[in-house]
């Protein structure tokens, strides 16, 4: 596992951060304050990292357009963080109060709209194919959120439905960034598809690991209490496995806790204990590693390069992270 977020694109990532912060400056200081607050909780920047690595791996030279594209996608992601927290009732985001908790619901909603507009102000400058890919990723995010809410507290949700949700909410935006980077680099269509598949499978693996860490991770490192998915009614892969084929699981009691719209801390701890001891986490890890291997295989045909090597390293990082 790498000990820092260094995959050969740190200089470009700093330019992405600069572009993002320049983009959210508003004549209304409160909008700038809220947008900056949300951006600071953006996490590891896996999306721009994949975009920039894909650009380099496919022979791209002048990264300025890739930087702008990566910034636009991060602005979209930041907007969805605001709306997701409101929809889910999430109170914490990476160790800090969610934007709507700190600044109020109305101000947070307007800031989410502001970020979307700023993103498309950047993205709209690109060719039609790129705009269409970006719009498709945004539509997928919205569809994924609706599907997730439809299956909230639903103990009958299947693995296939779960994967479809995380594909839309997490993986397709990463895939879009990778494919757009390939188009900007002027790569062959088969290579554009290859990095797109890499982004798709890496995104699925990333989200499965995220959901595993919600069960076994350290809340202080995660920036949110363990069991947040349980509390919010998200039936993730470890819970699906425990409900269907866990080892010696009282599925009736586990289902009762998962379905409860309000959960006591004791119930959450009880459910976490069941998930940790059921064998479900090991099964989820196996799925994450399988998707990680699929991501690696997707770019096997690309010519050797430092960027390709870092794309492979990024998969290993995602599969071994602890926050």
Short mmCIF file of C-alpha atoms in Angstrom, two decimals:
data_model
loop_
_atom_site.label_atom_id
_atom_site.label_comp_id
_atom_site.label_asym_id
_atom_site.label_seq_id
_atom_site.Cartn_x
_atom_site.Cartn_y
_atom_site.Cartn_z
CA UNK A 1 0.00 0.00 0.00
CA UNK A 2 1.24 3.47 -0.80
CA UNK A 3 1.59 5.73 2.23
CA UNK A 4 0.54 8.92 0.48
CA UNK A 5 -1.74 10.05 -2.28
CA UNK A 6 1.10 10.18 -4.79
CA UNK A 7 0.44 8.50 -8.12
CA UNK A 8 2.51 10.74 -10.33
CA UNK A 9 -0.10 13.46 -10.78
CA UNK A 10 0.38 15.62 -7.68
CA UNK A 11 1.27 18.71 -9.72
CA UNK A 12 -1.82 18.30 -11.89
CA UNK A 13 -4.01 17.65 -8.85
CA UNK A 14 -2.82 20.91 -7.31
CA UNK A 15 -3.96 22.65 -10.49
CA UNK A 16 -7.34 20.92 -10.18
CA UNK A 17 -7.67 22.22 -6.63
CA UNK A 18 -6.73 25.71 -7.76
CA UNK A 19 -9.29 25.62 -10.58
CA UNK A 20 -12.01 24.40 -8.21
CA UNK A 21 -11.35 27.14 -5.67
CA UNK A 22 -11.23 29.83 -8.35
CA UNK A 23 -14.52 28.56 -9.77
CA UNK A 24 -16.48 28.89 -6.52
CA UNK A 25 -15.64 32.52 -5.85
CA UNK A 26 -18.94 34.40 -5.81
CA UNK A 27 -20.06 37.97 -5.34
CA UNK A 28 -22.07 36.53 -2.45
CA UNK A 29 -19.48 35.61 0.23
CA UNK A 30 -21.77 33.05 1.89
CA UNK A 31 -21.91 31.00 -1.32
CA UNK A 32 -18.13 31.01 -1.49
CA UNK A 33 -17.87 30.03 2.18
CA UNK A 34 -20.26 27.09 1.89
CA UNK A 35 -18.81 25.87 -1.40
CA UNK A 36 -15.27 26.03 -0.01
CA UNK A 37 -16.40 24.18 3.12
CA UNK A 38 -17.89 21.37 1.05
CA UNK A 39 -14.90 21.16 -1.28
CA UNK A 40 -12.58 20.75 1.69
CA UNK A 41 -14.48 17.55 2.56
CA UNK A 42 -13.97 16.10 -0.92
CA UNK A 43 -11.80 13.20 0.22
CA UNK A 44 -9.04 11.50 -1.72
CA UNK A 45 -9.86 12.97 -5.14
CA UNK A 46 -9.98 9.53 -6.74
CA UNK A 47 -12.02 10.89 -9.66
CA UNK A 48 -9.48 13.48 -10.84
CA UNK A 49 -6.63 11.07 -10.15
CA UNK A 50 -8.18 8.50 -12.51
CA UNK A 51 -8.91 11.20 -15.09
CA UNK A 52 -5.35 12.52 -15.06
CA UNK A 53 -3.72 9.09 -15.05
CA UNK A 54 -5.90 7.99 -17.95
CA UNK A 55 -4.90 11.09 -19.89
CA UNK A 56 -1.21 10.38 -19.33
CA UNK A 57 -1.49 6.63 -19.95
CA UNK A 58 -3.09 7.32 -23.34
CA UNK A 59 -0.35 9.67 -24.44
CA UNK A 60 -1.85 13.04 -23.52
CA UNK A 61 0.68 15.85 -23.36
CA UNK A 62 -0.91 19.19 -22.45
CA UNK A 63 -2.92 18.44 -19.32
CA UNK A 64 -4.71 21.79 -19.09
CA UNK A 65 -7.95 20.54 -20.61
CA UNK A 66 -7.81 17.37 -18.50
CA UNK A 67 -7.31 19.53 -15.39
CA UNK A 68 -10.36 21.63 -16.27
CA UNK A 69 -12.44 18.53 -16.94
CA UNK A 70 -11.35 16.96 -13.64
CA UNK A 71 -12.27 20.16 -11.80
CA UNK A 72 -15.74 20.19 -13.37
CA UNK A 73 -16.37 16.60 -12.32
CA UNK A 74 -15.24 17.38 -8.77
CA UNK A 75 -17.61 20.34 -8.60
CA UNK A 76 -20.44 18.02 -9.63
CA UNK A 77 -19.35 15.53 -6.99
CA UNK A 78 -19.29 18.26 -4.33
CA UNK A 79 -22.82 19.31 -5.29
CA UNK A 80 -24.04 15.73 -4.91
CA UNK A 81 -22.42 15.50 -1.45
CA UNK A 82 -24.63 18.36 -0.30
CA UNK A 83 -27.78 16.83 -1.74
CA UNK A 84 -26.92 13.30 -0.54
CA UNK A 85 -26.46 14.47 3.04
CA UNK A 86 -29.81 16.25 2.93
CA UNK A 87 -31.57 13.23 1.40
CA UNK A 88 -29.97 10.75 3.80
CA UNK A 89 -30.18 12.92 6.90
CA UNK A 90 -26.41 12.52 7.25
CA UNK A 91 -25.11 14.75 10.01
CA UNK A 92 -21.35 14.37 9.55
CA UNK A 93 -19.08 14.49 6.50
CA UNK A 94 -15.42 13.55 7.04
CA UNK A 95 -15.41 14.52 10.69
CA UNK A 96 -17.28 17.81 10.26
CA UNK A 97 -20.97 18.73 10.32
CA UNK A 98 -22.70 18.34 6.97
CA UNK A 99 -23.13 21.62 5.10
CA UNK A 100 -26.88 21.80 5.70
CA UNK A 101 -26.30 21.29 9.43
CA UNK A 102 -23.73 24.07 9.60
CA UNK A 103 -25.27 26.60 7.21
CA UNK A 104 -28.93 25.68 7.05
CA UNK A 105 -31.00 23.66 4.59
CA UNK A 106 -31.90 26.50 2.21
CA UNK A 107 -28.36 27.83 1.94
CA UNK A 108 -26.98 24.34 1.36
CA UNK A 109 -29.48 23.59 -1.40
CA UNK A 110 -28.67 26.83 -3.21
CA UNK A 111 -24.95 26.07 -2.90
CA UNK A 112 -25.48 22.66 -4.47
CA UNK A 113 -27.20 24.34 -7.42
CA UNK A 114 -24.38 26.88 -7.58
CA UNK A 115 -21.76 24.12 -7.81
CA UNK A 116 -23.66 22.34 -10.60
CA UNK A 117 -23.86 25.57 -12.60
CA UNK A 118 -20.16 26.25 -12.11
CA UNK A 119 -19.33 22.70 -13.21
CA UNK A 120 -21.28 23.01 -16.43
CA UNK A 121 -19.80 26.42 -17.04
CA UNK A 122 -16.47 24.60 -17.34
CA UNK A 123 -17.75 21.41 -18.98
CA UNK A 124 -19.86 23.24 -21.54
CA UNK A 125 -16.70 24.50 -23.23
CA UNK A 126 -15.83 21.02 -24.48
CA UNK A 127 -17.03 19.15 -27.58
CA UNK A 128 -20.50 17.67 -27.73
CA UNK A 129 -19.37 14.10 -27.04
CA UNK A 130 -17.66 15.19 -23.84
CA UNK A 131 -20.66 17.24 -22.69
CA UNK A 132 -22.90 14.24 -23.37
CA UNK A 133 -20.67 11.91 -21.34
CA UNK A 134 -20.65 14.39 -18.45
CA UNK A 135 -24.42 14.84 -18.58
CA UNK A 136 -24.87 11.06 -18.65
CA UNK A 137 -22.78 10.71 -15.50
CA UNK A 138 -24.90 13.36 -13.77
CA UNK A 139 -28.11 11.59 -14.79
CA UNK A 140 -26.70 8.32 -13.47
CA UNK A 141 -25.96 9.97 -10.12
CA UNK A 142 -29.55 11.15 -9.81
CA UNK A 143 -30.90 7.74 -10.82
CA UNK A 144 -28.64 6.02 -8.32
CA UNK A 145 -29.81 8.29 -5.52
CA UNK A 146 -33.46 7.59 -6.31
CA UNK A 147 -32.84 3.85 -6.41
CA UNK A 148 -30.94 3.96 -3.15
CA UNK A 149 -33.80 5.81 -1.46
CA UNK A 150 -36.31 3.35 -2.92
CA UNK A 151 -34.41 0.50 -1.30
CA UNK A 152 -33.81 2.26 2.02
CA UNK A 153 -34.48 -0.12 4.93
CA UNK A 154 -35.22 -2.83 2.34
CA UNK A 155 -33.87 -6.17 3.59
CA UNK A 156 -34.93 -7.88 0.37
CA UNK A 157 -32.55 -5.85 -1.80
CA UNK A 158 -30.34 -8.11 -3.92
CA UNK A 159 -26.63 -7.99 -4.66
CA UNK A 160 -27.40 -7.12 -8.28
CA UNK A 161 -29.54 -4.15 -7.20
CA UNK A 162 -26.83 -3.00 -4.80
CA UNK A 163 -24.17 -3.14 -7.52
CA UNK A 164 -26.45 -1.23 -9.90
CA UNK A 165 -26.85 1.55 -7.32
CA UNK A 166 -23.13 1.95 -6.63
CA UNK A 167 -22.37 1.68 -10.33
CA UNK A 168 -24.56 4.72 -10.95
CA UNK A 169 -23.62 6.75 -7.87
CA UNK A 170 -19.88 6.09 -7.71
CA UNK A 171 -18.49 4.18 -10.67
CA UNK A 172 -20.05 5.82 -13.74
CA UNK A 173 -18.73 9.31 -12.90
CA UNK A 174 -15.22 7.84 -12.54
CA UNK A 175 -15.68 5.97 -15.82
CA UNK A 176 -16.84 9.17 -17.53
CA UNK A 177 -13.77 11.09 -16.37
CA UNK A 178 -11.47 8.35 -17.65
CA UNK A 179 -13.17 8.12 -21.05
CA UNK A 180 -13.24 11.88 -21.51
CA UNK A 181 -9.53 11.99 -20.67
CA UNK A 182 -8.95 9.45 -23.43
CA UNK A 183 -10.87 11.58 -25.91
CA UNK A 184 -8.87 14.65 -24.92
CA UNK A 185 -5.65 12.67 -25.42
CA UNK A 186 -6.75 11.72 -28.94
CA UNK A 187 -6.52 8.01 -28.13
CA UNK A 188 -7.93 5.10 -30.12
CA UNK A 189 -11.54 4.27 -29.21
CA UNK A 190 -10.58 0.81 -27.94
CA UNK A 191 -8.12 2.44 -25.51
CA UNK A 192 -10.73 4.99 -24.47
CA UNK A 193 -13.06 2.09 -23.68
CA UNK A 194 -10.25 0.33 -21.80
CA UNK A 195 -9.65 3.19 -19.37
CA UNK A 196 -13.42 3.63 -19.08
CA UNK A 197 -13.79 0.01 -17.97
CA UNK A 198 -10.90 0.56 -15.56
CA UNK A 199 -12.74 3.51 -14.00
CA UNK A 200 -15.99 1.56 -13.80
CA UNK A 201 -14.52 -1.47 -12.03
CA UNK A 202 -12.28 0.62 -9.80
CA UNK A 203 -15.29 2.72 -8.78
CA UNK A 204 -17.31 -0.36 -7.84
CA UNK A 205 -14.38 -1.74 -5.84
CA UNK A 206 -13.90 1.65 -4.13
CA UNK A 207 -17.53 1.81 -3.00
CA UNK A 208 -17.59 -1.79 -1.75
CA UNK A 209 -14.50 -1.02 0.35
CA UNK A 210 -16.21 2.15 1.60
CA UNK A 211 -19.21 0.09 2.70
CA UNK A 212 -16.98 -2.50 4.37
CA UNK A 213 -15.16 0.23 6.30
CA UNK A 214 -18.52 1.48 7.56
CA UNK A 215 -18.78 -1.88 9.30
CA UNK A 216 -15.22 -2.51 10.48
CA UNK A 217 -13.50 0.88 10.26
CA UNK A 218 -12.40 3.34 12.94
CA UNK A 219 -14.93 6.14 13.15
CA UNK A 220 -12.24 8.69 14.02
CA UNK A 221 -10.32 7.86 10.85
CA UNK A 222 -13.44 7.63 8.70
CA UNK A 223 -14.70 11.02 9.83
CA UNK A 224 -18.11 9.55 10.65
CA UNK A 225 -19.35 6.96 13.16
CA UNK A 226 -19.18 3.31 12.16
CA UNK A 227 -22.62 2.04 11.26
CA UNK A 228 -23.71 5.21 9.46
CA UNK A 229 -25.13 3.15 6.59
CA UNK A 230 -27.15 1.08 9.06
CA UNK A 231 -28.49 4.21 10.71
CA UNK A 232 -29.47 5.79 7.39
CA UNK A 233 -31.15 2.62 6.10
CA UNK A 234 -28.62 1.75 3.42
CA UNK A 235 -28.51 -2.04 3.09
CA UNK A 236 -25.00 -2.53 1.73
CA UNK A 237 -23.14 -5.62 0.55
CA UNK A 238 -22.02 -6.93 3.98
CA UNK A 239 -25.62 -6.75 5.20
CA UNK A 240 -26.92 -8.44 2.05
CA UNK A 241 -24.49 -11.32 2.52
CA UNK A 242 -25.28 -11.64 6.23
CA UNK A 243 -29.00 -11.70 5.57
CA UNK A 244 -28.71 -14.37 2.90
CA UNK A 245 -25.81 -16.62 3.71
CA UNK A 246 -24.02 -15.45 6.82
CA UNK A 247 -22.68 -18.01 9.27
CA UNK A 248 -25.01 -18.65 12.21
CA UNK A 249 -26.80 -15.34 11.81
CA UNK A 250 -30.10 -14.57 13.50
CA UNK A 251 -31.47 -13.11 10.28
CA UNK A 252 -34.81 -12.25 11.82
CA UNK A 253 -33.21 -10.02 14.45
CA UNK A 254 -30.76 -8.52 11.98
CA UNK A 255 -33.59 -7.73 9.55
CA UNK A 256 -35.59 -6.13 12.37
CA UNK A 257 -32.74 -3.76 13.15
CA UNK A 258 -32.07 -2.95 9.51
CA UNK A 259 -35.72 -2.16 8.82
CA UNK A 260 -36.18 0.08 11.84
CA UNK A 261 -36.45 3.73 10.74
CA UNK A 262 -35.02 4.83 14.10
CA UNK A 263 -32.25 2.83 15.71
CA UNK A 264 -30.83 2.98 19.20
CA UNK A 265 -27.04 2.96 19.51
CA UNK A 266 -27.27 -0.45 21.10
CA UNK A 267 -29.10 -1.85 18.09
CA UNK A 268 -26.50 -0.44 15.71
CA UNK A 269 -23.67 -1.94 17.75
CA UNK A 270 -25.49 -5.26 17.86
CA UNK A 271 -25.98 -5.27 14.09
CA UNK A 272 -22.34 -4.31 13.50
CA UNK A 273 -21.22 -7.15 15.74
CA UNK A 274 -23.34 -9.60 13.73
CA UNK A 275 -21.98 -8.32 10.41
CA UNK A 276 -18.39 -8.56 11.64
CA UNK A 277 -18.73 -12.15 12.85
CA UNK A 278 -20.97 -13.53 10.09
CA UNK A 279 -18.39 -14.03 7.37
CA UNK A 280 -20.18 -11.38 5.30
CA UNK A 281 -17.26 -8.92 5.45
CA UNK A 282 -14.87 -11.52 4.02
CA UNK A 283 -17.28 -12.18 1.16
CA UNK A 284 -17.54 -8.45 0.44
CA UNK A 285 -13.74 -8.13 0.46
CA UNK A 286 -13.55 -10.96 -2.07
CA UNK A 287 -15.94 -9.06 -4.36
CA UNK A 288 -13.93 -5.84 -3.99
CA UNK A 289 -10.72 -7.67 -4.91
CA UNK A 290 -12.44 -9.29 -7.89
CA UNK A 291 -13.53 -5.90 -9.23
CA UNK A 292 -10.04 -4.56 -8.57
CA UNK A 293 -8.57 -7.37 -10.66
CA UNK A 294 -11.06 -6.59 -13.42
CA UNK A 295 -9.87 -2.97 -13.34
CA UNK A 296 -6.27 -4.10 -13.76
CA UNK A 297 -7.14 -6.47 -16.58
CA UNK A 298 -9.03 -3.70 -18.39
CA UNK A 299 -5.81 -1.80 -19.05
CA UNK A 300 -3.57 -4.82 -19.69
CA UNK A 301 -3.41 -4.01 -23.40
CA UNK A 302 -2.19 -0.44 -22.88
CA UNK A 303 1.50 0.16 -23.61
CA UNK A 304 3.85 0.21 -20.61
CA UNK A 305 4.21 3.61 -18.97
CA UNK A 306 4.66 5.18 -15.57
CA UNK A 307 1.02 6.30 -15.67
CA UNK A 308 -0.19 2.75 -16.34
CA UNK A 309 1.94 1.48 -13.46
CA UNK A 310 0.39 4.10 -11.20
CA UNK A 311 -3.09 3.06 -12.33
CA UNK A 312 -2.28 -0.45 -11.14
CA UNK A 313 -0.89 0.93 -7.88
CA UNK A 314 -4.06 2.93 -7.39
CA UNK A 315 -6.11 -0.27 -7.48
CA UNK A 316 -3.94 -1.75 -4.73
CA UNK A 317 -4.31 1.43 -2.71
CA UNK A 318 -8.10 1.34 -2.97
CA UNK A 319 -8.18 -2.29 -1.85
CA UNK A 320 -5.96 -1.71 1.19
CA UNK A 321 -7.11 1.67 2.47
CA UNK A 322 -8.47 2.03 5.99
CA UNK A 323 -10.39 5.29 5.62
#
